[in-house]
mmCIF file of C-alpha atoms and ligand atoms in Angstrom:
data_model
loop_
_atom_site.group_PDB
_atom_site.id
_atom_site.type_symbol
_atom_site.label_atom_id
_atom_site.label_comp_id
_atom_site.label_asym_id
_atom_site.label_seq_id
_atom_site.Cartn_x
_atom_site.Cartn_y
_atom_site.Cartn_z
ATOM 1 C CA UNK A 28 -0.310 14.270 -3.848
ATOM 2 C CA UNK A 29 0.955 12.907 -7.109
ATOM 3 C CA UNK A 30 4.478 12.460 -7.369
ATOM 4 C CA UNK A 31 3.632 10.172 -10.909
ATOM 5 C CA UNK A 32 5.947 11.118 -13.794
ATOM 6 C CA UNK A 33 3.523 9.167 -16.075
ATOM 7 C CA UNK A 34 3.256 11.272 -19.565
ATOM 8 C CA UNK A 35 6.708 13.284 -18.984
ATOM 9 C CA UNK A 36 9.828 13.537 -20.851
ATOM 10 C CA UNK A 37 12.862 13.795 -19.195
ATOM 11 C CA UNK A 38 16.594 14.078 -20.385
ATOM 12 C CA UNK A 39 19.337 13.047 -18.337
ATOM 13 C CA UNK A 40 22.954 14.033 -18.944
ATOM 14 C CA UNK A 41 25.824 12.246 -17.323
ATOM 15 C CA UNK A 42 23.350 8.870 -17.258
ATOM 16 C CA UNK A 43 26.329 6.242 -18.340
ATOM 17 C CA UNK A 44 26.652 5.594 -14.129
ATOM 18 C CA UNK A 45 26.408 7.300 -10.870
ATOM 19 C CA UNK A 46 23.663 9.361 -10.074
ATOM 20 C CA UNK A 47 22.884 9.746 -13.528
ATOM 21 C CA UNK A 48 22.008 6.532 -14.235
ATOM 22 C CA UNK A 49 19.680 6.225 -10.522
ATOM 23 C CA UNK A 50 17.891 9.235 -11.845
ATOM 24 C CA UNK A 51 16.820 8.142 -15.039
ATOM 25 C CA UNK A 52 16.350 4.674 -13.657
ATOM 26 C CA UNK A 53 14.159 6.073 -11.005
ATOM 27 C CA UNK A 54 12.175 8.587 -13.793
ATOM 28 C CA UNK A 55 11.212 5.355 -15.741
ATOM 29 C CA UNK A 56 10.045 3.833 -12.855
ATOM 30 C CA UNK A 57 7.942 6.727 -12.204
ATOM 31 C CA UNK A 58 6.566 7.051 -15.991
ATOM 32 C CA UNK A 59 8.703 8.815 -17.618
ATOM 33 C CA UNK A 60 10.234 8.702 -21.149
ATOM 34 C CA UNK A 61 13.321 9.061 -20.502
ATOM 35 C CA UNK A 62 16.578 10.419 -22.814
ATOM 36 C CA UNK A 63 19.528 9.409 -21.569
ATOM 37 C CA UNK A 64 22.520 10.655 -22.492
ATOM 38 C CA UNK A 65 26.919 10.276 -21.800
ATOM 39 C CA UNK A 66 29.809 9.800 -23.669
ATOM 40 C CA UNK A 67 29.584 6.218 -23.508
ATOM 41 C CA UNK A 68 27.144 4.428 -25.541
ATOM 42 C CA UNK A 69 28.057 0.888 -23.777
ATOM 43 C CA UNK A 70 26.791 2.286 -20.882
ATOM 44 C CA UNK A 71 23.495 3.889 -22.384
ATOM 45 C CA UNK A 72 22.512 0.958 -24.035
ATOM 46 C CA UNK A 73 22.903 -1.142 -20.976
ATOM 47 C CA UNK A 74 20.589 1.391 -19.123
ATOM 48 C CA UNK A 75 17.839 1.571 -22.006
ATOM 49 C CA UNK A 76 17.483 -2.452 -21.820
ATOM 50 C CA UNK A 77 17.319 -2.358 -18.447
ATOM 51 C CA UNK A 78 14.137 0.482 -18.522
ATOM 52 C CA UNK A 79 12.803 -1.192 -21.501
ATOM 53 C CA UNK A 80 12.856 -4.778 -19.455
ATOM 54 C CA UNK A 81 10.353 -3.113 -16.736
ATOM 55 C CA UNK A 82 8.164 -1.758 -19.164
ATOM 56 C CA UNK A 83 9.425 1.652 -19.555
ATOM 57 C CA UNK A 84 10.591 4.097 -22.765
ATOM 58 C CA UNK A 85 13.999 5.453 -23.242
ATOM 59 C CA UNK A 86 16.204 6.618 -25.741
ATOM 60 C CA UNK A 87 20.358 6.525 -25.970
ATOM 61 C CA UNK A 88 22.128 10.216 -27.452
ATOM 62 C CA UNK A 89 25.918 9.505 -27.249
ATOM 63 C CA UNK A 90 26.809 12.968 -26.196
ATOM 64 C CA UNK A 91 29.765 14.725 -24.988
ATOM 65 C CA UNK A 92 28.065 17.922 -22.971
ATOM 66 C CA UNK A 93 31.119 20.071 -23.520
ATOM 67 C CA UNK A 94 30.093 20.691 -27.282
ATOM 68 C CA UNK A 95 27.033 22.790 -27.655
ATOM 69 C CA UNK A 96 26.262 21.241 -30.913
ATOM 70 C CA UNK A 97 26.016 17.861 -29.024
ATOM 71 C CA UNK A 98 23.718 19.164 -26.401
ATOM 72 C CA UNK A 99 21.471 20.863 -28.982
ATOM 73 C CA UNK A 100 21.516 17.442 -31.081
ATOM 74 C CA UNK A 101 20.404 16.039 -27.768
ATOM 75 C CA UNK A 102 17.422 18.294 -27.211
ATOM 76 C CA UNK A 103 16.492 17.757 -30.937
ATOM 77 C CA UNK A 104 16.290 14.219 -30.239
ATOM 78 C CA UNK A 105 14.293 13.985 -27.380
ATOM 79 C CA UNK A 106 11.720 16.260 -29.347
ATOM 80 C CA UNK A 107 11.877 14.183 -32.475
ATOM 81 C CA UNK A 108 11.390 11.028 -30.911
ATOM 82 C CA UNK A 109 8.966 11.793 -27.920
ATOM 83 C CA UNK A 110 7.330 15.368 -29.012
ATOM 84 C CA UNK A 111 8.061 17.583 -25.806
ATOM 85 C CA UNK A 112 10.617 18.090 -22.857
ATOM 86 C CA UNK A 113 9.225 18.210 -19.693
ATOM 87 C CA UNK A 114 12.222 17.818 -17.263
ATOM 88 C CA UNK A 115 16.216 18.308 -18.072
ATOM 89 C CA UNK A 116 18.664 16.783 -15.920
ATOM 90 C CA UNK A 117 21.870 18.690 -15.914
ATOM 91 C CA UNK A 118 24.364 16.179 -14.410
ATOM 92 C CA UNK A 119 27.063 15.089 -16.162
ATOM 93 C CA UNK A 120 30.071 16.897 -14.533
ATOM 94 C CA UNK A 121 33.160 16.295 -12.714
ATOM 95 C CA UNK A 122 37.019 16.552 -11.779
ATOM 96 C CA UNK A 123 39.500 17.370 -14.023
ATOM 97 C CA UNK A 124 42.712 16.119 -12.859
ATOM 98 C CA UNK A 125 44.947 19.155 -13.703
ATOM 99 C CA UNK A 126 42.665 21.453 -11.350
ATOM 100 C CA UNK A 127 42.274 19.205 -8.152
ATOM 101 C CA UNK A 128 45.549 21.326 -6.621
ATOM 102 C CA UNK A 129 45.602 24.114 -4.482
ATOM 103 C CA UNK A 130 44.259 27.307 -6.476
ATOM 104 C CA UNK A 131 47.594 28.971 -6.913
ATOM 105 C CA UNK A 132 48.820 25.915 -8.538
ATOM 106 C CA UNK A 133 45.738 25.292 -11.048
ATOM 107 C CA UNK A 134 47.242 25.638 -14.724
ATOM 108 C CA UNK A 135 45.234 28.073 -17.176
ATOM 109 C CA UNK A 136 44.301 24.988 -19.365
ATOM 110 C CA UNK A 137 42.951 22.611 -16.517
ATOM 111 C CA UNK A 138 40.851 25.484 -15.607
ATOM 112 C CA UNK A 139 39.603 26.302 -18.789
ATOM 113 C CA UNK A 140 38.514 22.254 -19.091
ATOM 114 C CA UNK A 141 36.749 22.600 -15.666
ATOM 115 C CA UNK A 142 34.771 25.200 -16.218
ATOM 116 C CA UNK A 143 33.861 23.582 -20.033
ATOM 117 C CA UNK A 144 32.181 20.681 -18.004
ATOM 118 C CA UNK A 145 30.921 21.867 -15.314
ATOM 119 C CA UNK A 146 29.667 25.602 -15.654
ATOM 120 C CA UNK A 147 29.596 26.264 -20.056
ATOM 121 C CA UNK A 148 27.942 22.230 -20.198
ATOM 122 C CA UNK A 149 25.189 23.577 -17.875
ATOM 123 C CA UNK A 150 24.345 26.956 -19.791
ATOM 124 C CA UNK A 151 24.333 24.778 -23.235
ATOM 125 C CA UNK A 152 22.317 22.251 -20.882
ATOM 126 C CA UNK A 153 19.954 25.178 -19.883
ATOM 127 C CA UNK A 154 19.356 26.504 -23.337
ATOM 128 C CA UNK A 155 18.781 23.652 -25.124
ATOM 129 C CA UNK A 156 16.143 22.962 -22.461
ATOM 130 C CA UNK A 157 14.097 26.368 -22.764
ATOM 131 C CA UNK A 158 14.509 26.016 -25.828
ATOM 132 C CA UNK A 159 12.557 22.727 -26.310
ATOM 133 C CA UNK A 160 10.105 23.620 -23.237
ATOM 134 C CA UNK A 161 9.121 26.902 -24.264
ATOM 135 C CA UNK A 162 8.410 24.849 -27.669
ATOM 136 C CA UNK A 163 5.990 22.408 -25.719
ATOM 137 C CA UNK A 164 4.515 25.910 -23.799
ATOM 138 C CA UNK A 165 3.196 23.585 -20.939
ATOM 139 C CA UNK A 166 6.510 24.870 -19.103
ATOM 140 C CA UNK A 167 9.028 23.085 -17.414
ATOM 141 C CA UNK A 168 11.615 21.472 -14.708
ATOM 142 C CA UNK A 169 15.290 21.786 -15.029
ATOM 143 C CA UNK A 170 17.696 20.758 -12.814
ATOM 144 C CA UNK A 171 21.119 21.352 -11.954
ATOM 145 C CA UNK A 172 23.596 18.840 -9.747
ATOM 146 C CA UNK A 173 25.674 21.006 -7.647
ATOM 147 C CA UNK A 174 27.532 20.018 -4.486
ATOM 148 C CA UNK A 175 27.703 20.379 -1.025
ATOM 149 C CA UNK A 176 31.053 21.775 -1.949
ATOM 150 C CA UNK A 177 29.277 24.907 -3.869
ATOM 151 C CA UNK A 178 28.769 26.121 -0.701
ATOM 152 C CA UNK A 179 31.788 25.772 1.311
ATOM 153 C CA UNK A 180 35.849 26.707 1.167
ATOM 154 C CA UNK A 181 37.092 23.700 -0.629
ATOM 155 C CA UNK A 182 41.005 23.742 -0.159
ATOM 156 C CA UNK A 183 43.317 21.293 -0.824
ATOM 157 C CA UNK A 184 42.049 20.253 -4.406
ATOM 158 C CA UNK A 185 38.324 20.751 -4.478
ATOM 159 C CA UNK A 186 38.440 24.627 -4.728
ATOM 160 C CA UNK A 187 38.221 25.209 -8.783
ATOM 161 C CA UNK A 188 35.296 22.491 -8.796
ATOM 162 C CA UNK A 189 33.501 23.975 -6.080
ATOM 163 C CA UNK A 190 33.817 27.052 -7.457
ATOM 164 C CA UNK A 191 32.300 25.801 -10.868
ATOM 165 C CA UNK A 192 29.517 24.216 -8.751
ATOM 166 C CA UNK A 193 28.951 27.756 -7.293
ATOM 167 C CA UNK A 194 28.923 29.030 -10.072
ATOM 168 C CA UNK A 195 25.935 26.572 -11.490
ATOM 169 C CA UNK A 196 24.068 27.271 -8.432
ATOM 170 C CA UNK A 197 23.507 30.700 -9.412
ATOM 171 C CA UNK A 198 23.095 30.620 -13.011
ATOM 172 C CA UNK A 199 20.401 28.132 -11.873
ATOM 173 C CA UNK A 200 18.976 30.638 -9.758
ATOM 174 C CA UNK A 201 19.112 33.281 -11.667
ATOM 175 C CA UNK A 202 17.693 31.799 -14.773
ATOM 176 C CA UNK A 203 14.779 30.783 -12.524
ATOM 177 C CA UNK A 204 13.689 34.333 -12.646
ATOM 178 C CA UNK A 205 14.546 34.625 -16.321
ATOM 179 C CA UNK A 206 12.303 31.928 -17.454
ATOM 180 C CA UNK A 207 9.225 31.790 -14.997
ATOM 181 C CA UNK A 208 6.965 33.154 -16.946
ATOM 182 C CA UNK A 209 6.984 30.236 -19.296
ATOM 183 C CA UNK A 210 6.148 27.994 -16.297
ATOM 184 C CA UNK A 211 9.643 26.835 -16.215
ATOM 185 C CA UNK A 212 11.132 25.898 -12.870
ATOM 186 C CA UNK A 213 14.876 25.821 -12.707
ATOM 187 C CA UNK A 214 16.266 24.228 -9.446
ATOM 188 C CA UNK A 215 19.794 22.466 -8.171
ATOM 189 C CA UNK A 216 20.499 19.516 -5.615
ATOM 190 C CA UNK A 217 23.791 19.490 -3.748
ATOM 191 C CA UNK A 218 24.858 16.572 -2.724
ATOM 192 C CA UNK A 219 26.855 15.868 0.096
ATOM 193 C CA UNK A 220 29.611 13.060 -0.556
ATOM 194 C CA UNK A 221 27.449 9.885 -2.776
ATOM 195 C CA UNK A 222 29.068 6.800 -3.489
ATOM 196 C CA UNK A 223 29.757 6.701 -7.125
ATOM 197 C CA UNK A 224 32.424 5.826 -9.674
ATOM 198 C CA UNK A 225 33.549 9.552 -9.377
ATOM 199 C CA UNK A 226 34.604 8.251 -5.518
ATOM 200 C CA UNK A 227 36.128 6.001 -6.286
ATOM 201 C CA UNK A 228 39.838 6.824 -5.899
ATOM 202 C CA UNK A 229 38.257 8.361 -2.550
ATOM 203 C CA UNK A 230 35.749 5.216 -1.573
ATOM 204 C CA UNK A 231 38.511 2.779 -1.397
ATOM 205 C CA UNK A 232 37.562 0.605 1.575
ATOM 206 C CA UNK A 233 35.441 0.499 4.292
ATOM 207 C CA UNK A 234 37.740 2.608 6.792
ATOM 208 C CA UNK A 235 37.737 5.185 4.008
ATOM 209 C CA UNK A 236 33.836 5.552 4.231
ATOM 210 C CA UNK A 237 33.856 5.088 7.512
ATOM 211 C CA UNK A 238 35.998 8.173 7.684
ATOM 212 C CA UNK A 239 33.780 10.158 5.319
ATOM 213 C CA UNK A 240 30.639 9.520 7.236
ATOM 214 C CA UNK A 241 32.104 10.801 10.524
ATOM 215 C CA UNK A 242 31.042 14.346 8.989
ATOM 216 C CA UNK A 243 27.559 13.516 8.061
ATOM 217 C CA UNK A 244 25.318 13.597 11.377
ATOM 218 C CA UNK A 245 22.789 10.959 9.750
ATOM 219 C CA UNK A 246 26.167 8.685 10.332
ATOM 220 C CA UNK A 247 26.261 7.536 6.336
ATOM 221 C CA UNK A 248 27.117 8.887 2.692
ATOM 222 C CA UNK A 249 24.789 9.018 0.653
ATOM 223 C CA UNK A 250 24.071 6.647 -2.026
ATOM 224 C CA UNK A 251 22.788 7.234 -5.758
ATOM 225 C CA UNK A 252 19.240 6.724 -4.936
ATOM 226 C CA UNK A 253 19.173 9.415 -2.023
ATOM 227 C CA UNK A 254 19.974 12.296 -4.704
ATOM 228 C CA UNK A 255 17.281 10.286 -7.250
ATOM 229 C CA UNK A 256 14.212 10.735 -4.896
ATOM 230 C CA UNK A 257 15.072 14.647 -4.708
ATOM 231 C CA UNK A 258 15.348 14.906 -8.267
ATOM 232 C CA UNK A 259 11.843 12.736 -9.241
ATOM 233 C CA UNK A 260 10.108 15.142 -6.427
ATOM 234 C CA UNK A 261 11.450 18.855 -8.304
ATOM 235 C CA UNK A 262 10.424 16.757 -11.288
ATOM 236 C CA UNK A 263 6.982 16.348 -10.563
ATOM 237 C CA UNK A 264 4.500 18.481 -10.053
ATOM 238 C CA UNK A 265 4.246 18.311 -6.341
ATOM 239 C CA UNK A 266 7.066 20.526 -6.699
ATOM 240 C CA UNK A 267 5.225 23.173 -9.062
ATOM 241 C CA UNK A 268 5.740 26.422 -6.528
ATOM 242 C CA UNK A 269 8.878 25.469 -6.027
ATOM 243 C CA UNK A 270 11.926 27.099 -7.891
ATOM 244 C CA UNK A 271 15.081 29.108 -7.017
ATOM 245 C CA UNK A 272 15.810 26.809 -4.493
ATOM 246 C CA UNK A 273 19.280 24.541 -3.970
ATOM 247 C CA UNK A 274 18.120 21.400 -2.407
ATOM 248 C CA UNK A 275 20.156 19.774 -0.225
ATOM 249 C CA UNK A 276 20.845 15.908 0.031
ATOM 250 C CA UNK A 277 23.473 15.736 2.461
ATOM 251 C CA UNK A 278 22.731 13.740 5.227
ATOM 252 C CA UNK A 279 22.238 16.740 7.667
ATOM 253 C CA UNK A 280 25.750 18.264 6.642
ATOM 254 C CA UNK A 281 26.220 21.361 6.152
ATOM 255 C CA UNK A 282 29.378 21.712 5.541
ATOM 256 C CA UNK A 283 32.075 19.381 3.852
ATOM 257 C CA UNK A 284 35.067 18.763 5.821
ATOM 258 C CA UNK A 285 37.721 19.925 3.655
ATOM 259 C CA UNK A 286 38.975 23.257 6.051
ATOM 260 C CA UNK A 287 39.155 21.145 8.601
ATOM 261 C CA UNK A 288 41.182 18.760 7.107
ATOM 262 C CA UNK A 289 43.656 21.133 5.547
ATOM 263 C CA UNK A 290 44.160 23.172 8.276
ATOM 264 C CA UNK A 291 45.132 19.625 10.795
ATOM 265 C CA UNK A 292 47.082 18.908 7.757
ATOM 266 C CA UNK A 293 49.030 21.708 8.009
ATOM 267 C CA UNK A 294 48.845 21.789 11.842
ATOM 268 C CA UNK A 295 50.605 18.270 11.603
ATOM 269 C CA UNK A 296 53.624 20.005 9.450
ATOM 270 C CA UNK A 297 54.502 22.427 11.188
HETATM 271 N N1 LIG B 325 29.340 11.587 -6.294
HETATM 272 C C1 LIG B 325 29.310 12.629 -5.494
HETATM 273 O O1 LIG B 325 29.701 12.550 -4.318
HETATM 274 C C2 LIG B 325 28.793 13.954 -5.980
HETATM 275 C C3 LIG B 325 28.533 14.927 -5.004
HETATM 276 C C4 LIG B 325 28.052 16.167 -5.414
HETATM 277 C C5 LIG B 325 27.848 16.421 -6.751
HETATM 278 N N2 LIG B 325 28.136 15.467 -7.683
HETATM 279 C C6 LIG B 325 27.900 15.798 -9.086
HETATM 280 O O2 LIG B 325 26.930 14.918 -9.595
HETATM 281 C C7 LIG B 325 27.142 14.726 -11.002
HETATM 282 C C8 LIG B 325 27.246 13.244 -11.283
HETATM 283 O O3 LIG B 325 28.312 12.728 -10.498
HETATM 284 P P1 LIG B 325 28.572 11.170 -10.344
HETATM 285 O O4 LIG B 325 29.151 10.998 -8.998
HETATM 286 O O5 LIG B 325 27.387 10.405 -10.739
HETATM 287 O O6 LIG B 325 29.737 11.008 -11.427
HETATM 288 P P2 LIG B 325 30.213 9.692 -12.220
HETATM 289 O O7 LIG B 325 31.593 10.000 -12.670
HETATM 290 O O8 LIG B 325 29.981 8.500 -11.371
HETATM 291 O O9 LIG B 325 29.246 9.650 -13.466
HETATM 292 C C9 LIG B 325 29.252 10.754 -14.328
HETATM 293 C C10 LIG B 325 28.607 10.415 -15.641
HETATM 294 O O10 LIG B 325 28.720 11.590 -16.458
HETATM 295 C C11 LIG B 325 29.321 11.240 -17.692
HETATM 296 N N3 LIG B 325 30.101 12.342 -18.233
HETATM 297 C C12 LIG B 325 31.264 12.848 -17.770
HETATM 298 N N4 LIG B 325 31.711 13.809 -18.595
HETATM 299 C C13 LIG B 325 30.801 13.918 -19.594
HETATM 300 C C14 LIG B 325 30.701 14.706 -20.760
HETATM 301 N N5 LIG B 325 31.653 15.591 -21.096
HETATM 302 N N6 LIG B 325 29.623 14.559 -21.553
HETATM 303 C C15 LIG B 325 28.660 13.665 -21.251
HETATM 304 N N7 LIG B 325 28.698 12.871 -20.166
HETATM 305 C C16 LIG B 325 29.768 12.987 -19.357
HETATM 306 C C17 LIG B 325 30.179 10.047 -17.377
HETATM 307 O O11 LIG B 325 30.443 9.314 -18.549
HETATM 308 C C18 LIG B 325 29.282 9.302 -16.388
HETATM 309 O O12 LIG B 325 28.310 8.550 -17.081
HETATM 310 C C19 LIG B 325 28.409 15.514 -11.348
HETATM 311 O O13 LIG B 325 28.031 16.768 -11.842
HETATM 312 C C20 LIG B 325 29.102 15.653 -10.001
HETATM 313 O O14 LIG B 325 29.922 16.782 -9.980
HETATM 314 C C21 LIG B 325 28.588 14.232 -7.329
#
């Protein structure tokens, strides 16, 4: 079994840090050309010398996802400088602070900015990426970073996010019926709780992971390279029957712990 990216292009969105950056860090190391993109060009450019030091090829697109213009620039980029897409990473994504509340107390334009990055970023994502793939006509893998918390209740300030990550999940899945018959595979990862800089108001000392990891039965969070090694394997062509699917990387949880802790929150008030 070849899990090799040698000869591939992949684009990475959201590469400036977190699991971004492991992803694309972890495609070069597997062959891959890879075009990395964020808001931050500091960031890029620290992560393209770093490739290019081991040997590998990337490029830098300072992009902000939440423009479709951007995203399409992006694509164009990757195709001008290294002829063909084979895999799109769509990662970048987040919290936005006005939306982290309670649902009834989310404000119209908080939710409007959440849903910009993390569900209409993903569809701009995913058409910029048929587009270029159908172009090549070797086909395709695109892949979208959910969340454990797609999957779950998410109260007490996680709730409009997880929503959006539901939301991502099936557009993914849906669009991996829509564009199968170009040989493009269209899967998400859901990560359970990673340690990143998005954690890090969260991650703020040992106790506070300690606390964290009580809820994942493999007795840790996860780290950046646990979500990279899922993404390289739908990447490569081990993984060519495999699309539809929402992949997992969560430490054996199934859940998040968010009910519980609202509900012995509450249980504590009253
Ligand atoms: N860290 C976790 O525990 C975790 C768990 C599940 C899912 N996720 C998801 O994984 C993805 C990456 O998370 P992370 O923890 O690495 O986050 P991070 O904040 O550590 O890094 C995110 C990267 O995306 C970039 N980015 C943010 N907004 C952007 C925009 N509008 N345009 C372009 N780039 C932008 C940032 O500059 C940064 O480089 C996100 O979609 C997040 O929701 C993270």
């Amino acid at each position: 079994m070849d899990f090799s990216l040698t000869g591939k292009v992949a684009v990475v969105t959201g590469a400036g840090k977190g699991l971004g950056r492991a992803i694309a860090l972890a495609y070069a190391e597997q062959g891959a050309s890879v075009v990395v993109a964020a808001r931050g060009k500091a960031d890029l450019d620290t992560l393209v010398a770093e490739i290019e030091a081991k040997g590998g090829k990337a490029l830098a697109v300072p992009t902000d996802v939440t423009s479709q213009q951007a995203v399409d620039a992006l694509a164009d980029a990757a195709l001008s400088t290294f002829g063909k897409v084979d895999t799109w990473v769509n990662n970048a994504g987040g919290f936005i602070d006005g939306a982290m509340k309670d649902w009834t107390e989310v404000d119209a334009a908080s939710l409007d900015a959440m849903w910009k990055l993390n569900v209409s970023s993903y569809v701009y994502g995913a058409q910029a990426a048929a587009r270029a793939m159908k172009q090549g006509g070797t086909g395709g893998s695109l892949i979208f970073m959910s969340s454990l918390d797609a999957l779950n209740a998410c109260p007490g300030g996680e709730g409009c996010y997880g929503a959006a990550k539901m939301a991502i999940t099936h557009i993914a899945r849906t669009l991996a019926v829509e564009l199968g018959r170009f040989g493009i595979r269209v899967n998400s990862i859901a990560p359970g709780i990673v340690q990143t800089p998005l954690l890090e108001h969260v991650l703020t000392s040992d106790e506070a992971i300690a606390d964290k990891a009580k809820f994942y039965p493999l007795g840790r969070i996860g780290q950046p390279d646990d979500v990279a090694g899922a993404a390289v394997y739908l990447a490569s062509d081990v993984a060519s029957y495999v699309s539809g699917a929402t992949l997992l990387v969560s430490g054996g949880a199934i859940f998040n712990s968010d009910p519980f802790r609202y509900l012995s929150a509450l249980a504590e008030e009253a």
